[in-house]
PDB file of C-alpha atoms in Angstrom:
ATOM      1  CA  UNK A 103     194.161 216.824 152.503  1.00  0.00           C
ATOM      2  CA  UNK A 104     193.801 213.110 151.776  1.00  0.00           C
ATOM      3  CA  UNK A 105     191.800 211.110 149.292  1.00  0.00           C
ATOM      4  CA  UNK A 106     189.307 208.467 150.192  1.00  0.00           C
ATOM      5  CA  UNK A 107     190.712 204.941 149.936  1.00  0.00           C
ATOM      6  CA  UNK A 108     190.455 203.494 146.445  1.00  0.00           C
ATOM      7  CA  UNK A 109     187.820 200.967 147.525  1.00  0.00           C
ATOM      8  CA  UNK A 110     185.498 203.842 148.487  1.00  0.00           C
ATOM      9  CA  UNK A 111     185.474 205.028 144.877  1.00  0.00           C
ATOM     10  CA  UNK A 112     183.153 202.294 143.785  1.00  0.00           C
ATOM     11  CA  UNK A 113     181.468 203.772 140.684  1.00  0.00           C
ATOM     12  CA  UNK A 114     184.213 203.668 138.082  1.00  0.00           C
ATOM     13  CA  UNK A 115     183.397 203.079 134.449  1.00  0.00           C
ATOM     14  CA  UNK A 116     186.204 202.639 131.961  1.00  0.00           C
ATOM     15  CA  UNK A 117     186.851 206.057 130.315  1.00  0.00           C
ATOM     16  CA  UNK A 118     186.262 204.531 126.890  1.00  0.00           C
ATOM     17  CA  UNK A 119     182.614 204.014 127.829  1.00  0.00           C
ATOM     18  CA  UNK A 120     182.142 206.849 130.337  1.00  0.00           C
ATOM     19  CA  UNK A 121     178.844 208.705 130.003  1.00  0.00           C
ATOM     20  CA  UNK A 122     178.986 211.264 132.774  1.00  0.00           C
ATOM     21  CA  UNK A 123     182.072 213.527 133.018  1.00  0.00           C
ATOM     22  CA  UNK A 124     181.751 215.580 136.201  1.00  0.00           C
ATOM     23  CA  UNK A 125     183.755 218.824 136.207  1.00  0.00           C
ATOM     24  CA  UNK A 126     184.895 219.797 139.682  1.00  0.00           C
ATOM     25  CA  UNK A 127     186.421 223.186 140.451  1.00  0.00           C
ATOM     26  CA  UNK A 128     189.971 222.329 141.619  1.00  0.00           C
ATOM     27  CA  UNK A 129     189.858 225.066 144.255  1.00  0.00           C
ATOM     28  CA  UNK A 130     187.052 223.113 145.986  1.00  0.00           C
ATOM     29  CA  UNK A 131     189.112 220.373 147.527  1.00  0.00           C
ATOM     30  CA  UNK A 132     186.202 219.589 149.836  1.00  0.00           C
ATOM     31  CA  UNK A 133     184.316 218.269 146.775  1.00  0.00           C
ATOM     32  CA  UNK A 134     186.989 215.886 145.469  1.00  0.00           C
ATOM     33  CA  UNK A 135     186.007 212.878 147.599  1.00  0.00           C
ATOM     34  CA  UNK A 136     182.326 213.700 147.219  1.00  0.00           C
ATOM     35  CA  UNK A 137     182.672 213.636 143.410  1.00  0.00           C
ATOM     36  CA  UNK A 138     184.656 210.382 143.565  1.00  0.00           C
ATOM     37  CA  UNK A 139     181.821 208.720 145.489  1.00  0.00           C
ATOM     38  CA  UNK A 140     179.128 210.028 143.157  1.00  0.00           C
ATOM     39  CA  UNK A 141     177.442 208.205 140.280  1.00  0.00           C
ATOM     40  CA  UNK A 142     179.536 210.077 137.722  1.00  0.00           C
ATOM     41  CA  UNK A 143     181.460 207.713 135.491  1.00  0.00           C
ATOM     42  CA  UNK A 144     184.511 210.013 135.492  1.00  0.00           C
ATOM     43  CA  UNK A 145     185.636 212.965 137.570  1.00  0.00           C
ATOM     44  CA  UNK A 146     187.468 215.850 135.923  1.00  0.00           C
ATOM     45  CA  UNK A 147     189.345 218.179 138.261  1.00  0.00           C
ATOM     46  CA  UNK A 148     189.182 221.579 136.564  1.00  0.00           C
ATOM     47  CA  UNK A 149     192.263 223.825 136.768  1.00  0.00           C
ATOM     48  CA  UNK A 150     191.270 225.802 133.688  1.00  0.00           C
ATOM     49  CA  UNK A 151     188.295 228.162 133.351  1.00  0.00           C
ATOM     50  CA  UNK A 152     186.957 227.400 136.843  1.00  0.00           C
ATOM     51  CA  UNK A 153     190.175 228.746 138.466  1.00  0.00           C
ATOM     52  CA  UNK A 154     191.361 232.365 138.681  1.00  0.00           C
ATOM     53  CA  UNK A 155     194.919 232.758 137.313  1.00  0.00           C
ATOM     54  CA  UNK A 156     196.130 233.787 140.779  1.00  0.00           C
ATOM     55  CA  UNK A 157     195.034 230.402 142.172  1.00  0.00           C
ATOM     56  CA  UNK A 158     196.115 228.021 139.412  1.00  0.00           C
ATOM     57  CA  UNK A 159     199.354 226.987 141.114  1.00  0.00           C
ATOM     58  CA  UNK A 160     197.596 226.042 144.318  1.00  0.00           C
ATOM     59  CA  UNK A 161     194.687 224.342 142.536  1.00  0.00           C
ATOM     60  CA  UNK A 162     197.172 222.301 140.476  1.00  0.00           C
ATOM     61  CA  UNK A 163     199.149 221.337 143.559  1.00  0.00           C
ATOM     62  CA  UNK A 164     195.973 220.305 145.462  1.00  0.00           C
ATOM     63  CA  UNK A 165     194.809 218.180 142.550  1.00  0.00           C
ATOM     64  CA  UNK A 166     198.176 216.413 142.371  1.00  0.00           C
ATOM     65  CA  UNK A 167     198.206 215.852 146.143  1.00  0.00           C
ATOM     66  CA  UNK A 168     194.753 214.246 145.969  1.00  0.00           C
ATOM     67  CA  UNK A 169     195.747 212.011 143.087  1.00  0.00           C
ATOM     68  CA  UNK A 170     198.947 210.979 144.745  1.00  0.00           C
ATOM     69  CA  UNK A 171     197.015 210.074 147.876  1.00  0.00           C
ATOM     70  CA  UNK A 172     194.813 207.604 145.984  1.00  0.00           C
ATOM     71  CA  UNK A 173     192.190 209.643 144.156  1.00  0.00           C
ATOM     72  CA  UNK A 174     191.538 208.854 140.504  1.00  0.00           C
ATOM     73  CA  UNK A 175     190.480 211.474 137.959  1.00  0.00           C
ATOM     74  CA  UNK A 176     191.092 213.292 134.739  1.00  0.00           C
ATOM     75  CA  UNK A 177     192.348 216.891 134.957  1.00  0.00           C
ATOM     76  CA  UNK A 178     191.176 219.654 132.676  1.00  0.00           C
ATOM     77  CA  UNK A 179     194.323 221.578 131.849  1.00  0.00           C
ATOM     78  CA  UNK A 180     194.854 224.998 130.300  1.00  0.00           C
ATOM     79  CA  UNK A 181     195.147 225.383 126.541  1.00  0.00           C
ATOM     80  CA  UNK A 182     198.482 225.387 124.784  1.00  0.00           C
ATOM     81  CA  UNK A 183     198.396 229.114 123.973  1.00  0.00           C
ATOM     82  CA  UNK A 184     198.629 230.053 127.668  1.00  0.00           C
ATOM     83  CA  UNK A 185     201.713 230.008 129.910  1.00  0.00           C
ATOM     84  CA  UNK A 186     199.785 227.765 132.310  1.00  0.00           C
ATOM     85  CA  UNK A 187     199.829 224.820 129.848  1.00  0.00           C
ATOM     86  CA  UNK A 188     203.568 224.175 130.312  1.00  0.00           C
ATOM     87  CA  UNK A 189     203.209 224.399 134.073  1.00  0.00           C
ATOM     88  CA  UNK A 190     200.314 221.930 133.954  1.00  0.00           C
ATOM     89  CA  UNK A 191     201.985 219.250 131.848  1.00  0.00           C
ATOM     90  CA  UNK A 192     205.303 219.541 133.672  1.00  0.00           C
ATOM     91  CA  UNK A 193     203.615 219.129 137.025  1.00  0.00           C
ATOM     92  CA  UNK A 194     201.261 216.344 135.991  1.00  0.00           C
ATOM     93  CA  UNK A 195     203.826 214.168 134.216  1.00  0.00           C
ATOM     94  CA  UNK A 196     204.219 210.955 136.100  1.00  0.00           C
ATOM     95  CA  UNK A 197     201.573 211.697 138.702  1.00  0.00           C
ATOM     96  CA  UNK A 198     199.999 208.415 139.947  1.00  0.00           C
ATOM     97  CA  UNK A 199     196.273 207.820 139.427  1.00  0.00           C
ATOM     98  CA  UNK A 200     196.021 210.469 136.697  1.00  0.00           C
ATOM     99  CA  UNK A 201     193.580 208.804 134.293  1.00  0.00           C
ATOM    100  CA  UNK A 202     194.068 211.410 131.596  1.00  0.00           C
ATOM    101  CA  UNK A 203     193.768 215.092 130.798  1.00  0.00           C
ATOM    102  CA  UNK A 204     191.104 217.172 129.124  1.00  0.00           C
ATOM    103  CA  UNK A 205     192.810 219.718 126.919  1.00  0.00           C
ATOM    104  CA  UNK A 206     190.887 222.965 126.885  1.00  0.00           C
ATOM    105  CA  UNK A 207     190.244 224.905 123.687  1.00  0.00           C
ATOM    106  CA  UNK A 208     191.827 222.407 121.336  1.00  0.00           C
ATOM    107  CA  UNK A 209     192.095 223.780 117.821  1.00  0.00           C
ATOM    108  CA  UNK A 210     194.684 221.575 116.109  1.00  0.00           C
ATOM    109  CA  UNK A 211     195.947 218.024 116.132  1.00  0.00           C
ATOM    110  CA  UNK A 212     199.472 219.191 116.900  1.00  0.00           C
ATOM    111  CA  UNK A 213     198.207 220.635 120.218  1.00  0.00           C
ATOM    112  CA  UNK A 214     197.072 217.183 121.292  1.00  0.00           C
ATOM    113  CA  UNK A 215     200.301 215.595 120.164  1.00  0.00           C
ATOM    114  CA  UNK A 216     202.371 218.193 122.025  1.00  0.00           C
ATOM    115  CA  UNK A 217     200.365 217.561 125.179  1.00  0.00           C
ATOM    116  CA  UNK A 218     200.588 213.780 124.838  1.00  0.00           C
ATOM    117  CA  UNK A 219     204.378 213.891 124.343  1.00  0.00           C
ATOM    118  CA  UNK A 220     204.870 216.413 127.168  1.00  0.00           C
ATOM    119  CA  UNK A 221     203.051 214.040 129.555  1.00  0.00           C
ATOM    120  CA  UNK A 222     205.309 211.124 128.657  1.00  0.00           C
ATOM    121  CA  UNK A 223     203.469 209.568 125.676  1.00  0.00           C
ATOM    122  CA  UNK A 224     201.045 207.420 127.655  1.00  0.00           C
ATOM    123  CA  UNK A 225     198.411 209.723 129.197  1.00  0.00           C
ATOM    124  CA  UNK A 226     195.100 209.805 127.299  1.00  0.00           C
ATOM    125  CA  UNK A 227     194.043 213.233 126.023  1.00  0.00           C
ATOM    126  CA  UNK A 228     190.390 214.214 125.739  1.00  0.00           C
ATOM    127  CA  UNK A 229     190.370 217.090 123.222  1.00  0.00           C
ATOM    128  CA  UNK A 230     187.816 219.720 124.198  1.00  0.00           C
ATOM    129  CA  UNK A 231     186.723 221.544 121.007  1.00  0.00           C
ATOM    130  CA  UNK A 232     185.247 224.897 122.008  1.00  0.00           C
ATOM    131  CA  UNK A 233     185.497 227.207 119.014  1.00  0.00           C
ATOM    132  CA  UNK A 234     184.619 227.444 115.334  1.00  0.00           C
ATOM    133  CA  UNK A 235     188.204 226.563 114.474  1.00  0.00           C
ATOM    134  CA  UNK A 236     188.234 223.617 116.863  1.00  0.00           C
ATOM    135  CA  UNK A 237     185.053 222.203 115.354  1.00  0.00           C
ATOM    136  CA  UNK A 238     186.349 222.629 111.787  1.00  0.00           C
ATOM    137  CA  UNK A 239     189.599 220.898 112.767  1.00  0.00           C
ATOM    138  CA  UNK A 240     187.776 218.010 114.468  1.00  0.00           C
ATOM    139  CA  UNK A 241     188.895 215.390 111.955  1.00  0.00           C
ATOM    140  CA  UNK A 242     192.550 216.382 112.274  1.00  0.00           C
ATOM    141  CA  UNK A 243     192.248 216.417 116.040  1.00  0.00           C
ATOM    142  CA  UNK A 244     190.524 213.030 116.158  1.00  0.00           C
ATOM    143  CA  UNK A 245     193.317 211.458 114.094  1.00  0.00           C
ATOM    144  CA  UNK A 246     196.132 213.036 116.144  1.00  0.00           C
ATOM    145  CA  UNK A 247     198.441 210.851 118.158  1.00  0.00           C
ATOM    146  CA  UNK A 248     197.290 210.804 121.781  1.00  0.00           C
ATOM    147  CA  UNK A 249     193.650 211.763 121.193  1.00  0.00           C
ATOM    148  CA  UNK A 250     191.463 209.515 123.336  1.00  0.00           C
ATOM    149  CA  UNK A 251     188.036 211.108 122.874  1.00  0.00           C
ATOM    150  CA  UNK A 252     186.574 214.381 121.614  1.00  0.00           C
ATOM    151  CA  UNK A 253     184.407 216.636 123.785  1.00  0.00           C
ATOM    152  CA  UNK A 254     182.205 219.610 122.952  1.00  0.00           C
ATOM    153  CA  UNK A 255     182.716 222.889 124.784  1.00  0.00           C
ATOM    154  CA  UNK A 256     179.291 224.134 123.804  1.00  0.00           C
ATOM    155  CA  UNK A 257     179.266 227.327 125.897  1.00  0.00           C
ATOM    156  CA  UNK A 258     182.473 228.697 124.441  1.00  0.00           C
ATOM    157  CA  UNK A 259     181.428 227.585 120.986  1.00  0.00           C
ATOM    158  CA  UNK A 260     178.219 229.624 121.265  1.00  0.00           C
ATOM    159  CA  UNK A 261     180.155 232.641 122.436  1.00  0.00           C
ATOM    160  CA  UNK A 262     182.607 232.269 119.530  1.00  0.00           C
ATOM    161  CA  UNK A 263     179.973 231.847 116.832  1.00  0.00           C
ATOM    162  CA  UNK A 264     176.917 233.637 118.201  1.00  0.00           C
ATOM    163  CA  UNK A 265     174.868 230.440 117.837  1.00  0.00           C
ATOM    164  CA  UNK A 266     172.006 229.723 120.164  1.00  0.00           C
ATOM    165  CA  UNK A 267     171.584 226.688 122.384  1.00  0.00           C
ATOM    166  CA  UNK A 268     168.744 225.367 120.188  1.00  0.00           C
ATOM    167  CA  UNK A 269     169.123 221.815 118.970  1.00  0.00           C
ATOM    168  CA  UNK A 270     169.156 222.905 115.335  1.00  0.00           C
ATOM    169  CA  UNK A 271     171.986 225.368 115.964  1.00  0.00           C
ATOM    170  CA  UNK A 272     173.981 222.743 117.792  1.00  0.00           C
ATOM    171  CA  UNK A 273     173.417 219.988 115.209  1.00  0.00           C
ATOM    172  CA  UNK A 274     176.337 221.006 113.023  1.00  0.00           C
ATOM    173  CA  UNK A 275     179.112 220.976 115.651  1.00  0.00           C
ATOM    174  CA  UNK A 276     177.791 217.784 117.210  1.00  0.00           C
ATOM    175  CA  UNK A 277     177.702 216.065 113.845  1.00  0.00           C
ATOM    176  CA  UNK A 278     181.253 217.215 113.071  1.00  0.00           C
ATOM    177  CA  UNK A 279     182.476 215.693 116.310  1.00  0.00           C
ATOM    178  CA  UNK A 280     180.563 212.438 115.805  1.00  0.00           C
ATOM    179  CA  UNK A 281     181.830 212.014 112.224  1.00  0.00           C
ATOM    180  CA  UNK A 282     185.402 212.922 113.195  1.00  0.00           C
ATOM    181  CA  UNK A 283     185.319 210.423 116.051  1.00  0.00           C
ATOM    182  CA  UNK A 284     184.207 207.663 113.696  1.00  0.00           C
ATOM    183  CA  UNK A 285     186.983 208.546 111.217  1.00  0.00           C
ATOM    184  CA  UNK A 286     189.542 208.568 114.015  1.00  0.00           C
ATOM    185  CA  UNK A 287     188.193 205.290 115.382  1.00  0.00           C
ATOM    186  CA  UNK A 288     187.456 206.913 118.715  1.00  0.00           C
ATOM    187  CA  UNK A 289     184.555 206.255 121.120  1.00  0.00           C
ATOM    188  CA  UNK A 290     181.579 208.583 120.631  1.00  0.00           C
ATOM    189  CA  UNK A 291     182.217 212.186 121.646  1.00  0.00           C
ATOM    190  CA  UNK A 292     181.258 213.858 124.929  1.00  0.00           C
ATOM    191  CA  UNK A 293     178.496 216.440 124.656  1.00  0.00           C
ATOM    192  CA  UNK A 294     178.512 219.825 126.380  1.00  0.00           C
ATOM    193  CA  UNK A 295     176.810 220.429 129.728  1.00  0.00           C
ATOM    194  CA  UNK A 296     173.146 221.337 130.303  1.00  0.00           C
ATOM    195  CA  UNK A 297     172.550 224.130 132.790  1.00  0.00           C
ATOM    196  CA  UNK A 298     169.133 225.124 133.968  1.00  0.00           C
ATOM    197  CA  UNK A 299     165.753 223.563 133.342  1.00  0.00           C
ATOM    198  CA  UNK A 300     166.114 220.805 135.908  1.00  0.00           C
ATOM    199  CA  UNK A 301     165.990 217.104 135.204  1.00  0.00           C
ATOM    200  CA  UNK A 302     163.353 217.286 132.427  1.00  0.00           C
ATOM    201  CA  UNK A 303     165.578 219.601 130.367  1.00  0.00           C
ATOM    202  CA  UNK A 304     168.579 217.448 131.128  1.00  0.00           C
ATOM    203  CA  UNK A 305     166.750 214.289 130.071  1.00  0.00           C
ATOM    204  CA  UNK A 306     165.674 215.879 126.799  1.00  0.00           C
ATOM    205  CA  UNK A 307     169.162 217.255 126.048  1.00  0.00           C
ATOM    206  CA  UNK A 308     170.808 213.908 126.841  1.00  0.00           C
ATOM    207  CA  UNK A 309     168.376 212.184 124.489  1.00  0.00           C
ATOM    208  CA  UNK A 310     169.183 214.612 121.738  1.00  0.00           C
ATOM    209  CA  UNK A 311     172.886 213.910 122.260  1.00  0.00           C
ATOM    210  CA  UNK A 312     172.343 210.149 122.004  1.00  0.00           C
ATOM    211  CA  UNK A 313     170.278 210.596 118.838  1.00  0.00           C
ATOM    212  CA  UNK A 314     173.119 212.633 117.322  1.00  0.00           C
ATOM    213  CA  UNK A 315     175.686 209.959 118.177  1.00  0.00           C
ATOM    214  CA  UNK A 316     177.191 211.459 121.311  1.00  0.00           C
ATOM    215  CA  UNK A 317     178.255 208.914 123.915  1.00  0.00           C
ATOM    216  CA  UNK A 318     178.890 211.017 127.014  1.00  0.00           C
ATOM    217  CA  UNK A 319     178.081 214.386 128.549  1.00  0.00           C
ATOM    218  CA  UNK A 320     179.886 216.957 130.633  1.00  0.00           C
ATOM    219  CA  UNK A 321     178.111 218.056 133.808  1.00  0.00           C
ATOM    220  CA  UNK A 322     178.701 220.449 136.635  1.00  0.00           C
ATOM    221  CA  UNK A 323     176.463 218.797 139.268  1.00  0.00           C
ATOM    222  CA  UNK A 324     176.837 215.257 140.538  1.00  0.00           C
ATOM    223  CA  UNK A 325     173.036 214.944 140.833  1.00  0.00           C
ATOM    224  CA  UNK A 326     172.838 215.065 137.033  1.00  0.00           C
ATOM    225  CA  UNK A 327     174.700 211.773 136.722  1.00  0.00           C
ATOM    226  CA  UNK A 328     171.614 209.648 137.418  1.00  0.00           C
ATOM    227  CA  UNK A 329     169.724 211.109 134.495  1.00  0.00           C
ATOM    228  CA  UNK A 330     172.633 211.180 132.073  1.00  0.00           C
ATOM    229  CA  UNK A 331     173.685 207.617 132.853  1.00  0.00           C
ATOM    230  CA  UNK A 332     170.126 206.356 132.378  1.00  0.00           C
ATOM    231  CA  UNK A 333     169.468 208.159 129.078  1.00  0.00           C
ATOM    232  CA  UNK A 334     172.874 207.381 127.607  1.00  0.00           C
ATOM    233  CA  UNK A 335     172.730 203.646 128.337  1.00  0.00           C
ATOM    234  CA  UNK A 336     170.976 200.835 126.477  1.00  0.00           C
ATOM    235  CA  UNK A 337     167.810 199.823 128.307  1.00  0.00           C
ATOM    236  CA  UNK A 338     167.013 196.281 129.359  1.00  0.00           C
ATOM    237  CA  UNK A 339     164.837 195.774 126.296  1.00  0.00           C
ATOM    238  CA  UNK A 340     167.668 196.827 123.991  1.00  0.00           C
ATOM    239  CA  UNK A 341     170.098 194.533 125.794  1.00  0.00           C
ATOM    240  CA  UNK A 342     167.647 191.598 125.525  1.00  0.00           C
ATOM    241  CA  UNK A 343     167.075 192.207 121.809  1.00  0.00           C
ATOM    242  CA  UNK A 344     170.839 192.378 121.193  1.00  0.00           C
ATOM    243  CA  UNK A 345     171.486 189.105 123.035  1.00  0.00           C
ATOM    244  CA  UNK A 346     168.673 187.291 121.269  1.00  0.00           C
ATOM    245  CA  UNK A 347     169.596 188.619 117.819  1.00  0.00           C
ATOM    246  CA  UNK A 348     173.260 187.603 118.186  1.00  0.00           C
ATOM    247  CA  UNK A 349     172.270 184.170 119.496  1.00  0.00           C
ATOM    248  CA  UNK A 350     169.823 183.630 116.614  1.00  0.00           C
ATOM    249  CA  UNK A 351     172.412 184.768 114.060  1.00  0.00           C
ATOM    250  CA  UNK A 352     174.968 182.383 115.494  1.00  0.00           C
ATOM    251  CA  UNK A 353     172.492 179.478 115.567  1.00  0.00           C
ATOM    252  CA  UNK A 354     171.823 180.017 111.878  1.00  0.00           C
ATOM    253  CA  UNK A 355     175.540 179.510 111.213  1.00  0.00           C
ATOM    254  CA  UNK A 356     176.236 183.189 110.694  1.00  0.00           C
ATOM    255  CA  UNK A 357     174.547 183.103 107.300  1.00  0.00           C
ATOM    256  CA  UNK A 358     173.470 186.526 106.024  1.00  0.00           C
ATOM    257  CA  UNK A 359     169.828 186.261 105.062  1.00  0.00           C
ATOM    258  CA  UNK A 360     169.222 189.751 103.717  1.00  0.00           C
ATOM    259  CA  UNK A 361     170.733 193.239 103.479  1.00  0.00           C
ATOM    260  CA  UNK A 362     169.626 194.194 106.976  1.00  0.00           C
ATOM    261  CA  UNK A 363     171.405 191.414 108.815  1.00  0.00           C
ATOM    262  CA  UNK A 364     174.928 192.890 108.935  1.00  0.00           C
ATOM    263  CA  UNK A 365     173.821 196.400 110.042  1.00  0.00           C
ATOM    264  CA  UNK A 366     171.579 194.860 112.688  1.00  0.00           C
ATOM    265  CA  UNK A 367     174.397 192.553 113.843  1.00  0.00           C
ATOM    266  CA  UNK A 368     176.723 195.537 114.179  1.00  0.00           C
ATOM    267  CA  UNK A 369     174.134 197.404 116.233  1.00  0.00           C
ATOM    268  CA  UNK A 370     173.427 194.344 118.410  1.00  0.00           C
ATOM    269  CA  UNK A 371     177.116 193.836 119.147  1.00  0.00           C
ATOM    270  CA  UNK A 372     177.536 197.510 120.053  1.00  0.00           C
ATOM    271  CA  UNK A 373     174.531 197.418 122.386  1.00  0.00           C
ATOM    272  CA  UNK A 374     175.853 194.240 124.017  1.00  0.00           C
ATOM    273  CA  UNK A 375     179.251 195.789 124.485  1.00  0.00           C
ATOM    274  CA  UNK A 376     177.795 198.891 126.182  1.00  0.00           C
ATOM    275  CA  UNK A 377     175.372 196.842 128.279  1.00  0.00           C
ATOM    276  CA  UNK A 378     178.299 194.750 129.555  1.00  0.00           C
ATOM    277  CA  UNK A 379     180.294 197.903 130.311  1.00  0.00           C
ATOM    278  CA  UNK A 380     177.430 199.434 132.328  1.00  0.00           C
ATOM    279  CA  UNK A 381     176.311 196.227 134.057  1.00  0.00           C
ATOM    280  CA  UNK A 382     172.949 196.061 132.308  1.00  0.00           C
ATOM    281  CA  UNK A 383     171.619 192.530 132.244  1.00  0.00           C
ATOM    282  CA  UNK A 384     169.072 191.361 129.614  1.00  0.00           C
ATOM    283  CA  UNK A 385     165.854 189.702 130.657  1.00  0.00           C
TER     284      UNK A 385
END
């Protein structure tokens, strides 16, 4: 098995800004190159829940082989309470083209720190919070050494708490992750996946995530990337407003005229930063 040459993997958005995080079952090696060529901002090879325990060793080895051959991806590893975690971090340490790991079922900051240290102290860790305890510990996790972004494992959270998938029921955990990310000075968190309902449901769910302050979304199907990337990006009108506002503010000598100027300036700069990251050009 070989990876596509790096130049074939043309759609790469810096993980800090990544909107679409495509989970790929690591036993499906035939999908690795397909995922890398998709419109997903980041690919996550999944050697955790998607893989039966009897196949974890081979799935891990295949993922490492693909990365070593030139593929680029994150890897979702098993949580620290399982014997597989040690096997994962030991095998992945020093692997080329590993962009980071997604730590399953994170429930404490020390779990992120242990993972970060075990991988050599330089591999970014996306902490996947999937339980009531993980959500309540979000601030500690966000501030832990090695935490790169937070992500919401919404399916496991619902199973743990008995909550429904309704927006109101999901508002609390999303808000906890958004607030914790701000406190930890992290990029906005990554929302859980949407399954079923087609593109209309996905568009609506992505919009809710943006409104809550989420900045990315897990997905299980590469075809969802088009919708997620569109909804979770500033539009051309936003980018144009941001450019014009910043230019007008600078022309005025940076003088604050009223109490709305600084909040609007912060919003404009954030929109401009995201528009630049996604290649969105103002009118």
